[in-house]
Short mmCIF file of C-alpha atoms in Angstrom, two decimals:
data_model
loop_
_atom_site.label_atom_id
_atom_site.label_comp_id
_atom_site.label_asym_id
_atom_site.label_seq_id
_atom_site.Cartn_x
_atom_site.Cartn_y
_atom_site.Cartn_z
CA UNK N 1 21.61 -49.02 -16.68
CA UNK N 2 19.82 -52.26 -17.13
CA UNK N 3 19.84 -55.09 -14.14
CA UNK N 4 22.99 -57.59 -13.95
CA UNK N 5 21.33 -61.01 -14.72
CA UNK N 6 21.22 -63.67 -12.03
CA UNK N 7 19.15 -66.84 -11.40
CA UNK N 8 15.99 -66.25 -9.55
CA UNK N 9 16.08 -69.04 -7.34
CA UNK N 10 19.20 -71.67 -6.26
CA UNK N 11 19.21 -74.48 -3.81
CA UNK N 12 21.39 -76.97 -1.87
CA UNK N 13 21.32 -79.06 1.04
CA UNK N 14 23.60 -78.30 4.59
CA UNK N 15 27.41 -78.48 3.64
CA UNK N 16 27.09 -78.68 -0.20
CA UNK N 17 27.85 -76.01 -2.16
CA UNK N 18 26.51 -73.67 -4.31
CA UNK N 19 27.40 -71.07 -6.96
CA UNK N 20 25.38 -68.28 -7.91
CA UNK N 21 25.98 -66.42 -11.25
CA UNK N 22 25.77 -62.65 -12.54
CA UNK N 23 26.04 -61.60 -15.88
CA UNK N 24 26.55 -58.12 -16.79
CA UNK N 25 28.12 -56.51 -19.58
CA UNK N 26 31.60 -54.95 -20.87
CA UNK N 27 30.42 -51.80 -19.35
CA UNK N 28 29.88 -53.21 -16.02
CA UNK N 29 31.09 -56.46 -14.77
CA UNK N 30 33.73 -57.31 -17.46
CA UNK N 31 34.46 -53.66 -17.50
CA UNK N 32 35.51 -53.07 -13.74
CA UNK N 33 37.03 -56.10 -10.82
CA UNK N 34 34.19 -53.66 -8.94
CA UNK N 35 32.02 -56.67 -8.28
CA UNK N 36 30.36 -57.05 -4.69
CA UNK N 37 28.16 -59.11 -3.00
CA UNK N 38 25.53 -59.05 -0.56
CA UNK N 39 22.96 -60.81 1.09
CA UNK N 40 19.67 -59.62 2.25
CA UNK N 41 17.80 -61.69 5.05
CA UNK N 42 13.65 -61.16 4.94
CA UNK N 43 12.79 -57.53 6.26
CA UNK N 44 16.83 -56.82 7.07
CA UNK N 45 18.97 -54.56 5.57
CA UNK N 46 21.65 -56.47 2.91
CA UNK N 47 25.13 -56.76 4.38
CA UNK N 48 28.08 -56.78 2.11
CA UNK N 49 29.43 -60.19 1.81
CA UNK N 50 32.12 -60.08 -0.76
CA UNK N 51 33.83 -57.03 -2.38
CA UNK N 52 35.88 -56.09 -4.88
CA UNK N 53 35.23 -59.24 -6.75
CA UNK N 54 36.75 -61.75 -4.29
CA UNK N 55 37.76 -60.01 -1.40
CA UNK N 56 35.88 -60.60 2.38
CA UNK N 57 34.80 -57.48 4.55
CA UNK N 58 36.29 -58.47 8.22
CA UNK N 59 33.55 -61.14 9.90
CA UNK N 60 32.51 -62.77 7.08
CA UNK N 61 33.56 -66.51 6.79
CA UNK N 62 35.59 -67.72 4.09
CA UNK N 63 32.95 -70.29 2.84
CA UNK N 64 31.97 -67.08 0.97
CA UNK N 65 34.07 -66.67 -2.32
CA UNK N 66 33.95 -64.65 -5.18
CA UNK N 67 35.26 -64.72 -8.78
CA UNK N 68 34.89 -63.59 -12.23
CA UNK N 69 35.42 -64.20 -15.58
CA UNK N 70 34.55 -61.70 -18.49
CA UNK N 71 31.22 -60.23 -18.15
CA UNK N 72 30.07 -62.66 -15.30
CA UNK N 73 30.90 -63.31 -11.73
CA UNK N 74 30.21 -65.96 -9.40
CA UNK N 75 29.50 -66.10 -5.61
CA UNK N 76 29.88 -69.69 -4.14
CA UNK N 77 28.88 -70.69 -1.02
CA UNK N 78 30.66 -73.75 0.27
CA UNK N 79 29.79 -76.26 3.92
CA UNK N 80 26.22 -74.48 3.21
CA UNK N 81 24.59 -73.97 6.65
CA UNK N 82 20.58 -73.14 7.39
CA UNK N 83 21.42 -69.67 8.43
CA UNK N 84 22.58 -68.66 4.87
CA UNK N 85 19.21 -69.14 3.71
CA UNK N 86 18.71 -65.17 2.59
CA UNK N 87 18.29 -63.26 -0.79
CA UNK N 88 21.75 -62.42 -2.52
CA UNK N 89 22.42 -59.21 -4.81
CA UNK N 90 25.20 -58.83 -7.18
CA UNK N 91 26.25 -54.83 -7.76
CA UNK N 92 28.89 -53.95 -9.49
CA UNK N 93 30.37 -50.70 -10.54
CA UNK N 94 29.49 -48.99 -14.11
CA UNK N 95 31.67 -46.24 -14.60
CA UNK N 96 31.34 -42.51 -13.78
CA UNK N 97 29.89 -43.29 -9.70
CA UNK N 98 26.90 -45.23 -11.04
CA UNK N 99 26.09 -48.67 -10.00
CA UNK N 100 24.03 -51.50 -11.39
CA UNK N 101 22.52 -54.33 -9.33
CA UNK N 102 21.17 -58.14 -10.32
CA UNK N 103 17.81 -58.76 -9.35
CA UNK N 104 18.76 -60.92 -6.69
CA UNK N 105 18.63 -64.80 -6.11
CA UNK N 106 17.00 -66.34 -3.64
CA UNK N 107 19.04 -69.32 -1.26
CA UNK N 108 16.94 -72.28 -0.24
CA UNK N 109 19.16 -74.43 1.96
CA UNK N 110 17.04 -77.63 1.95
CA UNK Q 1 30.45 -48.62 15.19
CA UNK Q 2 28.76 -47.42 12.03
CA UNK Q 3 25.01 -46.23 12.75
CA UNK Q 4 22.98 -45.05 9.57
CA UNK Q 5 19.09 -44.09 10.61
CA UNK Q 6 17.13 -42.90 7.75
CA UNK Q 7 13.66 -41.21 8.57
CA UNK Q 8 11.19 -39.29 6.62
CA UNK Q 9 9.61 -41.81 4.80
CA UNK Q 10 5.63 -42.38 4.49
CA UNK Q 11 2.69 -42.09 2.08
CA UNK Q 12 2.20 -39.67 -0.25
CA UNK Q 13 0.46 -38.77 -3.63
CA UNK Q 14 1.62 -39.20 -7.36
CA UNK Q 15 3.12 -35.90 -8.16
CA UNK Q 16 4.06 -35.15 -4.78
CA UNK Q 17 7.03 -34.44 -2.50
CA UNK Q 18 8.94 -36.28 -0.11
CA UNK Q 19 12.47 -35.43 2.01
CA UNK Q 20 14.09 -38.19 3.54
CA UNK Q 21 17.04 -37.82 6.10
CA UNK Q 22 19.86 -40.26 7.07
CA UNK Q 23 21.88 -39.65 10.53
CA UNK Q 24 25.01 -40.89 10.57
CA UNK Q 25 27.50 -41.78 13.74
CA UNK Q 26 29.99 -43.74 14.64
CA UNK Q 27 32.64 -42.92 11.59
CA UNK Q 28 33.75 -39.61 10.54
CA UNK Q 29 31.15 -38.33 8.04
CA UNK Q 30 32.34 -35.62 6.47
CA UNK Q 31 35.00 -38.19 5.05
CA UNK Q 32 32.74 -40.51 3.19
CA UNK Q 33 30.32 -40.57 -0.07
CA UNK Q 34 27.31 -41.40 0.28
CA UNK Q 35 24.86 -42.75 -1.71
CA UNK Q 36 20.67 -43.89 -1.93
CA UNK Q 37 19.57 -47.55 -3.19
CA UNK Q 38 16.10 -48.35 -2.96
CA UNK Q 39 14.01 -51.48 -3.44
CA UNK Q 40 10.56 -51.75 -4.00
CA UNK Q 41 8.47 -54.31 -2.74
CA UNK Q 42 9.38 -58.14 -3.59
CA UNK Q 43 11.84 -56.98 -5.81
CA UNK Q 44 15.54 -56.37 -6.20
CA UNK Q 45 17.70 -53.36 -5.42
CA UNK Q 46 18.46 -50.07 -7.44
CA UNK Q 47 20.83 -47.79 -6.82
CA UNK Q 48 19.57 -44.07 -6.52
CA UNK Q 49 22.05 -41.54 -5.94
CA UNK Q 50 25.91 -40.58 -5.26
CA UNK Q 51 27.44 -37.84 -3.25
CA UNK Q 52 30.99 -36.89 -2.94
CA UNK Q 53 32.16 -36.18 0.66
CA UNK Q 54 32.59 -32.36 -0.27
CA UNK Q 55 29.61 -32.61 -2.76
CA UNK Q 56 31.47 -31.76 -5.39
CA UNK Q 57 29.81 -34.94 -7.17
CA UNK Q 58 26.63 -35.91 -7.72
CA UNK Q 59 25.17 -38.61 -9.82
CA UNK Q 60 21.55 -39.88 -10.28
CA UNK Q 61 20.33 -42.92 -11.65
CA UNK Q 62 18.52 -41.96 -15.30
CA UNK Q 63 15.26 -43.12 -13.46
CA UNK Q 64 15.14 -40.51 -11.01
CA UNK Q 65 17.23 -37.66 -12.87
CA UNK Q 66 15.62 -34.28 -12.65
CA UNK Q 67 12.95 -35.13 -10.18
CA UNK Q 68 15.35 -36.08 -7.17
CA UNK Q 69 18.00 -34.12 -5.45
CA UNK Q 70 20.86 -35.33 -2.76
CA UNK Q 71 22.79 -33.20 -0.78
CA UNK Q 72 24.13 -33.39 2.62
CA UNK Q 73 25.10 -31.38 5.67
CA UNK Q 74 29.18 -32.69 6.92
CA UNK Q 75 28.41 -30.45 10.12
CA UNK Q 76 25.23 -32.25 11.25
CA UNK Q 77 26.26 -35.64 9.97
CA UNK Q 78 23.11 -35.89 7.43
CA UNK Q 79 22.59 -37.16 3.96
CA UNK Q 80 19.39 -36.08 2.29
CA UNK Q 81 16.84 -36.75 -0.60
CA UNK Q 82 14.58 -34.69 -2.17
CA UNK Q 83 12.07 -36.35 -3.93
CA UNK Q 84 9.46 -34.46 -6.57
CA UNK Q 85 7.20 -35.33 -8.57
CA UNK Q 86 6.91 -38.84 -7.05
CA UNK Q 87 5.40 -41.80 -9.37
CA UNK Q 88 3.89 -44.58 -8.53
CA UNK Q 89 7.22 -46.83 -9.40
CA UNK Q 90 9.06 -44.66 -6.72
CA UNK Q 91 7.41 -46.80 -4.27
CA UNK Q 92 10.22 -48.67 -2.11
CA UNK Q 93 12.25 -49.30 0.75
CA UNK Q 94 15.12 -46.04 0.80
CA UNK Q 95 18.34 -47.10 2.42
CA UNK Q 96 21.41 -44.89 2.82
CA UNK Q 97 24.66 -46.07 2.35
CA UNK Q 98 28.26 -45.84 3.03
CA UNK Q 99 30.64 -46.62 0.38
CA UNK Q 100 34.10 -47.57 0.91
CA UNK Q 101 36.27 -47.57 -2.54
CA UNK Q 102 33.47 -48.08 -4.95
CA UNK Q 103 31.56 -50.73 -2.51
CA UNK Q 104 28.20 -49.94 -0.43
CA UNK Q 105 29.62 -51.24 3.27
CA UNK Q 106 27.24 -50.16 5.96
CA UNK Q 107 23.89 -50.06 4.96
CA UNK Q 108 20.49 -48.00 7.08
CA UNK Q 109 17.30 -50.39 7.81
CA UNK Q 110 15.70 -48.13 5.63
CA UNK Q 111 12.65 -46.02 5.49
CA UNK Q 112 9.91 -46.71 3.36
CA UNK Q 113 7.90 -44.36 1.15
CA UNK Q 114 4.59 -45.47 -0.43
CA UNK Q 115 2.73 -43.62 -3.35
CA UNK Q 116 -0.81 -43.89 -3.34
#
């Protein structure tokens, strides 16, 4: 059960985009399209923000998009806007109801 | 509207015992697994636990198997954990969540329990 890899730290100025990377493992992420997102503002709970590898839970605004290929998946952000600014967690599923996370990358919208 | 409320948290000493609750409203309860993720300060999040909607399954992440328990009462809409033989490491933020397919969707604000 070890941590899905992502960058600590990613940046972009208002309406640029961004991508943010996970890398698991065949027993994981290239195992299972069980890949969700989720972002995390300081002291808030995190909200789900993609699911199911590139799906959207109803509210969330289709500058969010998800994708994968083989062991890693990507969450881009595109027309970046101040209020994205937030931590953002990879999970995806790993087989027999357990669940691995990435240790989260943090947005700076400049 | 989905309301999660988790309670029980606090401080407590390295070997001890904690029980934290969750309330649930606002969805039919007793028709969803459940699950724990924790996070411990400044870092990322873990996943904890898993329980079935009849509790016919449980599952426990290897860093918490045999000390922890999860169970949960469908006629009082509440998920529970028990938590022995606390470490220091078990310090963290406990949220309960829903989970929809194999996705956490509605998350708690958490309750936090510190070991010192």
């Amino acid at each position: 059960q070890s941590a899905l890899t992502q960058p600590r730290s990613v940046s972009g100025s208002p309406g640029q985009s961004v991508t943010i990377s996970c890398t698991g493992t065949s027993s994981d992420v290239g195992g299972y399209n069980y890949v969700s997102w989720y972002q995390q503002h300081p002291g808030k709970a995190p909200k789900l923000m993609i699911y199911d590898v590139s799906k959207w839970p109803s509210g969330v605004p289709d500058r969010f998009s998800g994708s994968k290929s083989g062991n890693t998946a990507s969450l881009t952000i595109s027309g970046l806007q101040a209020e994205d600014e937030a931590d953002y967690y990879c999970c995806s599923y790993a087989g027999s109801y357990t669940w691995v996370f990435g240790g989260g990358t943090k947005l700076t919208v400049l | 509207e989905v309301h999660l409320v988790e309670s029980g948290g606090g401080l407590v000493q390295p070997g001890g015992s904690l029980r934290l609750s969750c309330a649930a409203s606002g969805f039919t309860f007793s028709s969803y697994s459940m699950n724990w993720v924790r996070q411990a300060p400044g870092k990322g999040l873990e996943w904890v636990s898993y329980i079935s909607s009849s509790s016919s399954t449980i599952y426990y992440a290897d860093s918490v198997n045999g000390r922890f328990t999860i169970s949960r009462d469908n006629a009082k809409n509440s998920l529970y954990l028990q938590m022995n033989s606390l470490r220091a490491e078990d310090t963290a933020v406990y949220y309960c969540a829903t989970i929809s397919g194999l996705t956490f969707d509605y998350w708690g604000q958490g309750t936090l329990v510190t070991l010192s």
